[in-house]
Amino acid sequence: MKQLSARRGRPKDSALIERRRDSILAAASRIFAAKGYPDTDIQEIADRSGVAKGTVYLYFSSKEELFLATVDRAMRSLSERISAATEAIEDPIDRLEMGVKTYFAHFRENPAHAELLIIERAEYRDRKTPTYIEHKRVNCTRWEPIYESLIEMGRIRQMPVDRIIRVTSDLMYGTMFTDHFLEKKRTPEEQATDVLDVVFHGILTPAECRRRKLRGA
């Protein structure tokens, strides 16, 4: 976060600084998502957030820095929402289920966040690690011990935890974007049910699984 210095003789109001920064980011998120990166003007963001254009540059040194901060803010809000929705759930499988449902609910209620991820990919194709992937790597650490405990309890079959997380998160990511692009009207609960049914139960019957095992498949 860019640090602002207080005027000499006046104490710095950190709460006001944070509120103003978030107001700028909220306005920027909506405008970037609606207009795209090239057509977004900093003056419009300033007007929408009720500050002078120069004030925006006190918080963010460039349009690029501001845009990337909006994407980071979107991903942080997703992570915080999932944490809040799952932290009090004791059963690990119920916690995983709620995490998936909350993921889809977040993007359904905040379609601008999906648009920001699309814009970042379009405008910064050479960026080594997109913001979504940065946050995904951090967030995966919260699920690793949950999957490990479920394997130890015999509730999930033995397999690499990173494989489970990779496949499940890719399925969620693809489902979210497919529905976003096609403007499907499936509810977050319906999206989660489809993903969880395939991930938890698979598509083969127990008899077919046994037959393939006997074949060595």
mmCIF file of C-alpha atoms in Angstrom:
data_model
loop_
_atom_site.group_PDB
_atom_site.id
_atom_site.type_symbol
_atom_site.label_atom_id
_atom_site.label_comp_id
_atom_site.label_asym_id
_atom_site.label_seq_id
_atom_site.Cartn_x
_atom_site.Cartn_y
_atom_site.Cartn_z
ATOM 1 C CA MET A 1 0.000 0.000 0.000
ATOM 2 C CA LYS A 2 1.329 3.456 -0.850
ATOM 3 C CA GLN A 3 2.111 5.362 2.346
ATOM 4 C CA LEU A 4 0.791 8.885 2.728
ATOM 5 C CA SER A 5 2.575 11.435 4.863
ATOM 6 C CA ALA A 6 0.525 13.697 7.091
ATOM 7 C CA ARG A 7 0.806 17.461 6.785
ATOM 8 C CA ARG A 8 3.235 18.984 9.254
ATOM 9 C CA GLY A 9 1.507 19.890 12.469
ATOM 10 C CA ARG A 10 -1.552 17.719 11.791
ATOM 11 C CA PRO A 11 -1.878 14.162 13.126
ATOM 12 C CA LYS A 12 -2.423 11.523 10.476
ATOM 13 C CA ASP A 13 -5.951 10.116 10.513
ATOM 14 C CA SER A 14 -5.247 6.526 9.484
ATOM 15 C CA ALA A 15 -8.938 5.587 9.535
ATOM 16 C CA LEU A 16 -9.800 8.440 7.142
ATOM 17 C CA ILE A 17 -6.906 7.516 4.866
ATOM 18 C CA GLU A 18 -8.097 3.913 4.713
ATOM 19 C CA ARG A 19 -11.722 4.917 4.080
ATOM 20 C CA ARG A 20 -10.710 7.262 1.283
ATOM 21 C CA ARG A 21 -8.425 4.666 -0.273
ATOM 22 C CA ASP A 22 -11.207 2.089 -0.222
ATOM 23 C CA SER A 23 -13.659 4.599 -1.694
ATOM 24 C CA ILE A 24 -11.275 5.243 -4.580
ATOM 25 C CA LEU A 25 -10.795 1.510 -5.122
ATOM 26 C CA ALA A 26 -14.542 0.857 -5.042
ATOM 27 C CA ALA A 27 -15.185 3.513 -7.678
ATOM 28 C CA ALA A 28 -12.239 2.333 -9.768
ATOM 29 C CA SER A 29 -13.431 -1.268 -9.643
ATOM 30 C CA ARG A 30 -16.841 -0.370 -11.033
ATOM 31 C CA ILE A 31 -15.462 1.879 -13.774
ATOM 32 C CA PHE A 32 -12.649 -0.425 -14.878
ATOM 33 C CA ALA A 33 -15.083 -3.360 -15.003
ATOM 34 C CA ALA A 34 -17.636 -1.379 -17.014
ATOM 35 C CA LYS A 35 -15.307 0.422 -19.437
ATOM 36 C CA GLY A 36 -12.159 -1.664 -19.567
ATOM 37 C CA TYR A 37 -8.642 -0.468 -18.874
ATOM 38 C CA PRO A 38 -7.925 1.794 -21.902
ATOM 39 C CA ASP A 39 -11.216 3.715 -21.693
ATOM 40 C CA THR A 40 -11.113 4.353 -17.961
ATOM 41 C CA ASP A 41 -10.189 7.912 -17.004
ATOM 42 C CA ILE A 42 -8.697 8.786 -13.625
ATOM 43 C CA GLN A 43 -10.769 11.963 -13.505
ATOM 44 C CA GLU A 44 -13.964 9.946 -13.660
ATOM 45 C CA ILE A 45 -12.742 7.756 -10.816
ATOM 46 C CA ALA A 46 -11.945 10.866 -8.789
ATOM 47 C CA ASP A 47 -15.382 12.342 -9.490
ATOM 48 C CA ARG A 48 -17.124 9.084 -8.583
ATOM 49 C CA SER A 49 -15.235 8.797 -5.302
ATOM 50 C CA GLY A 50 -15.690 12.474 -4.395
ATOM 51 C CA VAL A 51 -12.037 13.516 -4.373
ATOM 52 C CA ALA A 52 -9.737 15.602 -6.565
ATOM 53 C CA LYS A 53 -7.784 13.891 -9.311
ATOM 54 C CA GLY A 54 -4.551 14.791 -7.547
ATOM 55 C CA THR A 55 -5.785 12.998 -4.443
ATOM 56 C CA VAL A 56 -6.080 9.750 -6.401
ATOM 57 C CA TYR A 57 -2.407 10.074 -7.329
ATOM 58 C CA LEU A 58 -1.505 10.623 -3.675
ATOM 59 C CA TYR A 59 -2.782 7.103 -3.041
ATOM 60 C CA PHE A 60 -1.791 5.445 -6.322
ATOM 61 C CA SER A 61 1.182 6.628 -8.365
ATOM 62 C CA SER A 62 -0.208 5.461 -11.713
ATOM 63 C CA LYS A 63 -3.263 4.111 -13.464
ATOM 64 C CA GLU A 64 -1.607 0.699 -13.584
ATOM 65 C CA GLU A 65 -0.982 0.655 -9.849
ATOM 66 C CA LEU A 66 -4.594 1.654 -9.226
ATOM 67 C CA PHE A 67 -5.952 -1.024 -11.528
ATOM 68 C CA LEU A 68 -3.847 -3.809 -10.030
ATOM 69 C CA ALA A 69 -4.902 -2.653 -6.562
ATOM 70 C CA THR A 70 -8.567 -3.083 -7.568
ATOM 71 C CA VAL A 71 -7.887 -6.670 -8.637
ATOM 72 C CA ASP A 72 -6.050 -7.363 -5.397
ATOM 73 C CA ARG A 73 -8.933 -5.863 -3.427
ATOM 74 C CA ALA A 74 -11.408 -8.123 -5.248
ATOM 75 C CA MET A 75 -9.416 -11.239 -4.419
ATOM 76 C CA ARG A 76 -8.924 -10.197 -0.805
ATOM 77 C CA SER A 77 -12.647 -9.702 -0.396
ATOM 78 C CA LEU A 78 -13.257 -13.198 -1.803
ATOM 79 C CA SER A 79 -10.762 -14.726 0.605
ATOM 80 C CA GLU A 80 -12.165 -12.848 3.598
ATOM 81 C CA ARG A 81 -15.706 -13.861 2.717
ATOM 82 C CA ILE A 82 -14.798 -17.541 2.444
ATOM 83 C CA SER A 83 -12.916 -17.383 5.760
ATOM 84 C CA ALA A 84 -15.884 -15.789 7.505
ATOM 85 C CA ALA A 85 -18.312 -18.335 6.064
ATOM 86 C CA THR A 86 -16.259 -21.420 6.921
ATOM 87 C CA GLU A 87 -14.267 -20.738 10.086
ATOM 88 C CA ALA A 88 -17.004 -21.836 12.513
ATOM 89 C CA ILE A 89 -17.862 -25.078 10.683
ATOM 90 C CA GLU A 90 -16.428 -28.096 12.472
ATOM 91 C CA ASP A 91 -16.896 -30.918 9.971
ATOM 92 C CA PRO A 92 -14.154 -30.580 7.328
ATOM 93 C CA ILE A 93 -16.285 -31.779 4.426
ATOM 94 C CA ASP A 94 -19.054 -29.368 5.382
ATOM 95 C CA ARG A 95 -16.396 -26.654 5.490
ATOM 96 C CA LEU A 96 -15.201 -27.518 1.991
ATOM 97 C CA GLU A 97 -18.780 -27.496 0.738
ATOM 98 C CA MET A 98 -19.443 -24.071 2.217
ATOM 99 C CA GLY A 99 -16.210 -22.756 0.737
ATOM 100 C CA VAL A 100 -17.299 -23.808 -2.760
ATOM 101 C CA LYS A 101 -20.768 -22.310 -2.333
ATOM 102 C CA THR A 102 -19.337 -19.043 -1.020
ATOM 103 C CA TYR A 103 -16.913 -18.814 -3.948
ATOM 104 C CA PHE A 104 -19.735 -18.979 -6.476
ATOM 105 C CA ALA A 105 -21.973 -16.667 -4.440
ATOM 106 C CA HIS A 106 -19.227 -14.056 -4.305
ATOM 107 C CA PHE A 107 -18.739 -13.869 -8.062
ATOM 108 C CA ARG A 108 -22.485 -13.992 -8.731
ATOM 109 C CA GLU A 109 -22.999 -10.996 -6.446
ATOM 110 C CA ASN A 110 -19.844 -9.233 -7.676
ATOM 111 C CA PRO A 111 -19.631 -9.792 -11.439
ATOM 112 C CA ALA A 112 -17.292 -6.797 -11.682
ATOM 113 C CA HIS A 113 -14.660 -8.889 -9.916
ATOM 114 C CA ALA A 114 -14.774 -11.453 -12.708
ATOM 115 C CA GLU A 115 -14.453 -8.657 -15.255
ATOM 116 C CA LEU A 116 -11.373 -7.294 -13.474
ATOM 117 C CA LEU A 117 -9.682 -10.694 -13.747
ATOM 118 C CA ILE A 118 -10.502 -10.816 -17.458
ATOM 119 C CA ILE A 119 -9.130 -7.308 -18.005
ATOM 120 C CA GLU A 120 -5.933 -8.100 -16.128
ATOM 121 C CA ARG A 121 -5.331 -11.099 -18.354
ATOM 122 C CA ALA A 122 -5.991 -9.042 -21.497
ATOM 123 C CA GLU A 123 -3.891 -6.030 -20.530
ATOM 124 C CA TYR A 124 -1.049 -7.742 -18.702
ATOM 125 C CA ARG A 125 -0.490 -10.975 -20.597
ATOM 126 C CA ASP A 126 3.250 -10.808 -19.867
ATOM 127 C CA ARG A 127 2.771 -10.469 -16.123
ATOM 128 C CA LYS A 128 4.560 -13.437 -14.574
ATOM 129 C CA THR A 129 1.912 -14.272 -11.984
ATOM 130 C CA PRO A 130 -1.655 -12.940 -12.335
ATOM 131 C CA THR A 131 -3.310 -11.675 -9.169
ATOM 132 C CA TYR A 132 -5.771 -14.586 -9.080
ATOM 133 C CA ILE A 133 -2.910 -17.096 -9.065
ATOM 134 C CA GLU A 134 -1.025 -15.149 -6.389
ATOM 135 C CA HIS A 135 -4.020 -15.343 -4.080
ATOM 136 C CA LYS A 136 -4.805 -18.918 -5.059
ATOM 137 C CA ARG A 137 -1.349 -20.044 -3.910
ATOM 138 C CA VAL A 138 -1.830 -18.376 -0.537
ATOM 139 C CA ASN A 139 -5.400 -19.574 -0.091
ATOM 140 C CA CYS A 140 -4.545 -23.173 -0.936
ATOM 141 C CA THR A 141 -2.572 -23.416 2.294
ATOM 142 C CA ARG A 142 -5.824 -23.170 4.256
ATOM 143 C CA TRP A 143 -7.243 -26.261 2.533
ATOM 144 C CA GLU A 144 -4.163 -28.491 2.574
ATOM 145 C CA PRO A 145 -4.444 -29.571 6.251
ATOM 146 C CA ILE A 146 -8.184 -30.145 5.819
ATOM 147 C CA TYR A 147 -7.652 -32.561 2.941
ATOM 148 C CA GLU A 148 -4.762 -34.213 4.770
ATOM 149 C CA SER A 149 -6.941 -34.838 7.830
ATOM 150 C CA LEU A 150 -9.730 -36.265 5.678
ATOM 151 C CA ILE A 151 -7.281 -38.678 4.057
ATOM 152 C CA GLU A 152 -5.991 -39.744 7.484
ATOM 153 C CA MET A 153 -9.574 -40.360 8.643
ATOM 154 C CA GLY A 154 -10.272 -42.476 5.574
ATOM 155 C CA ARG A 155 -12.965 -40.103 4.304
ATOM 156 C CA ILE A 156 -11.024 -39.283 1.124
ATOM 157 C CA ARG A 157 -9.024 -41.864 -0.786
ATOM 158 C CA GLN A 158 -5.253 -41.690 -0.790
ATOM 159 C CA MET A 159 -4.021 -39.241 -3.407
ATOM 160 C CA PRO A 160 -1.764 -36.167 -3.544
ATOM 161 C CA VAL A 161 -3.400 -33.211 -1.822
ATOM 162 C CA ASP A 162 -1.999 -30.747 -4.357
ATOM 163 C CA ARG A 163 -3.708 -32.737 -7.118
ATOM 164 C CA ILE A 164 -7.076 -32.542 -5.338
ATOM 165 C CA ILE A 165 -6.727 -28.795 -4.824
ATOM 166 C CA ARG A 166 -5.547 -28.150 -8.391
ATOM 167 C CA VAL A 167 -8.353 -30.088 -10.066
ATOM 168 C CA THR A 168 -11.082 -28.768 -7.767
ATOM 169 C CA SER A 169 -9.973 -25.136 -8.038
ATOM 170 C CA ASP A 170 -9.628 -25.397 -11.830
ATOM 171 C CA LEU A 171 -13.155 -26.803 -12.038
ATOM 172 C CA MET A 172 -14.516 -23.979 -9.895
ATOM 173 C CA TYR A 173 -12.615 -21.334 -11.875
ATOM 174 C CA GLY A 174 -13.838 -22.723 -15.193
ATOM 175 C CA THR A 175 -17.430 -23.008 -14.008
ATOM 176 C CA MET A 176 -17.433 -19.443 -12.702
ATOM 177 C CA PHE A 177 -16.093 -17.969 -15.930
ATOM 178 C CA THR A 178 -18.224 -20.120 -18.233
ATOM 179 C CA ASP A 179 -21.393 -19.039 -16.453
ATOM 180 C CA HIS A 180 -20.177 -15.430 -16.386
ATOM 181 C CA PHE A 181 -19.451 -15.333 -20.125
ATOM 182 C CA LEU A 182 -22.682 -17.085 -21.096
ATOM 183 C CA GLU A 183 -24.739 -15.179 -18.504
ATOM 184 C CA LYS A 184 -26.221 -18.420 -17.257
ATOM 185 C CA LYS A 185 -28.865 -18.079 -14.596
ATOM 186 C CA ARG A 186 -27.756 -20.972 -12.425
ATOM 187 C CA THR A 187 -27.722 -20.077 -8.741
ATOM 188 C CA PRO A 188 -24.519 -20.388 -6.710
ATOM 189 C CA GLU A 189 -26.112 -23.398 -5.005
ATOM 190 C CA GLU A 190 -26.683 -25.074 -8.380
ATOM 191 C CA GLN A 191 -23.125 -24.315 -9.484
ATOM 192 C CA ALA A 192 -21.724 -25.719 -6.250
ATOM 193 C CA THR A 193 -23.933 -28.816 -6.414
ATOM 194 C CA ASP A 194 -22.675 -29.656 -9.901
ATOM 195 C CA VAL A 195 -19.021 -29.251 -8.927
ATOM 196 C CA LEU A 196 -19.310 -31.036 -5.586
ATOM 197 C CA ASP A 197 -21.308 -33.950 -6.980
ATOM 198 C CA VAL A 198 -18.655 -34.675 -9.610
ATOM 199 C CA VAL A 199 -15.718 -34.084 -7.234
ATOM 200 C CA PHE A 200 -17.145 -35.967 -4.260
ATOM 201 C CA HIS A 201 -18.920 -38.825 -6.059
ATOM 202 C CA GLY A 202 -17.315 -39.009 -9.491
ATOM 203 C CA ILE A 203 -19.195 -40.175 -12.570
ATOM 204 C CA LEU A 204 -18.539 -43.919 -12.469
ATOM 205 C CA THR A 205 -20.678 -46.342 -10.522
ATOM 206 C CA PRO A 206 -18.979 -48.440 -7.813
ATOM 207 C CA ALA A 207 -19.419 -51.483 -10.074
ATOM 208 C CA GLU A 208 -17.624 -49.759 -12.947
ATOM 209 C CA CYS A 209 -14.832 -48.653 -10.612
ATOM 210 C CA ARG A 210 -14.361 -52.276 -9.515
ATOM 211 C CA ARG A 211 -14.396 -53.489 -13.131
ATOM 212 C CA ARG A 212 -11.714 -51.017 -14.137
ATOM 213 C CA LYS A 213 -9.628 -51.927 -11.104
ATOM 214 C CA LEU A 214 -9.755 -55.612 -12.094
ATOM 215 C CA ARG A 215 -8.624 -54.630 -15.602
ATOM 216 C CA GLY A 216 -5.754 -52.680 -14.126
ATOM 217 C CA ALA A 217 -7.071 -49.436 -15.641
#
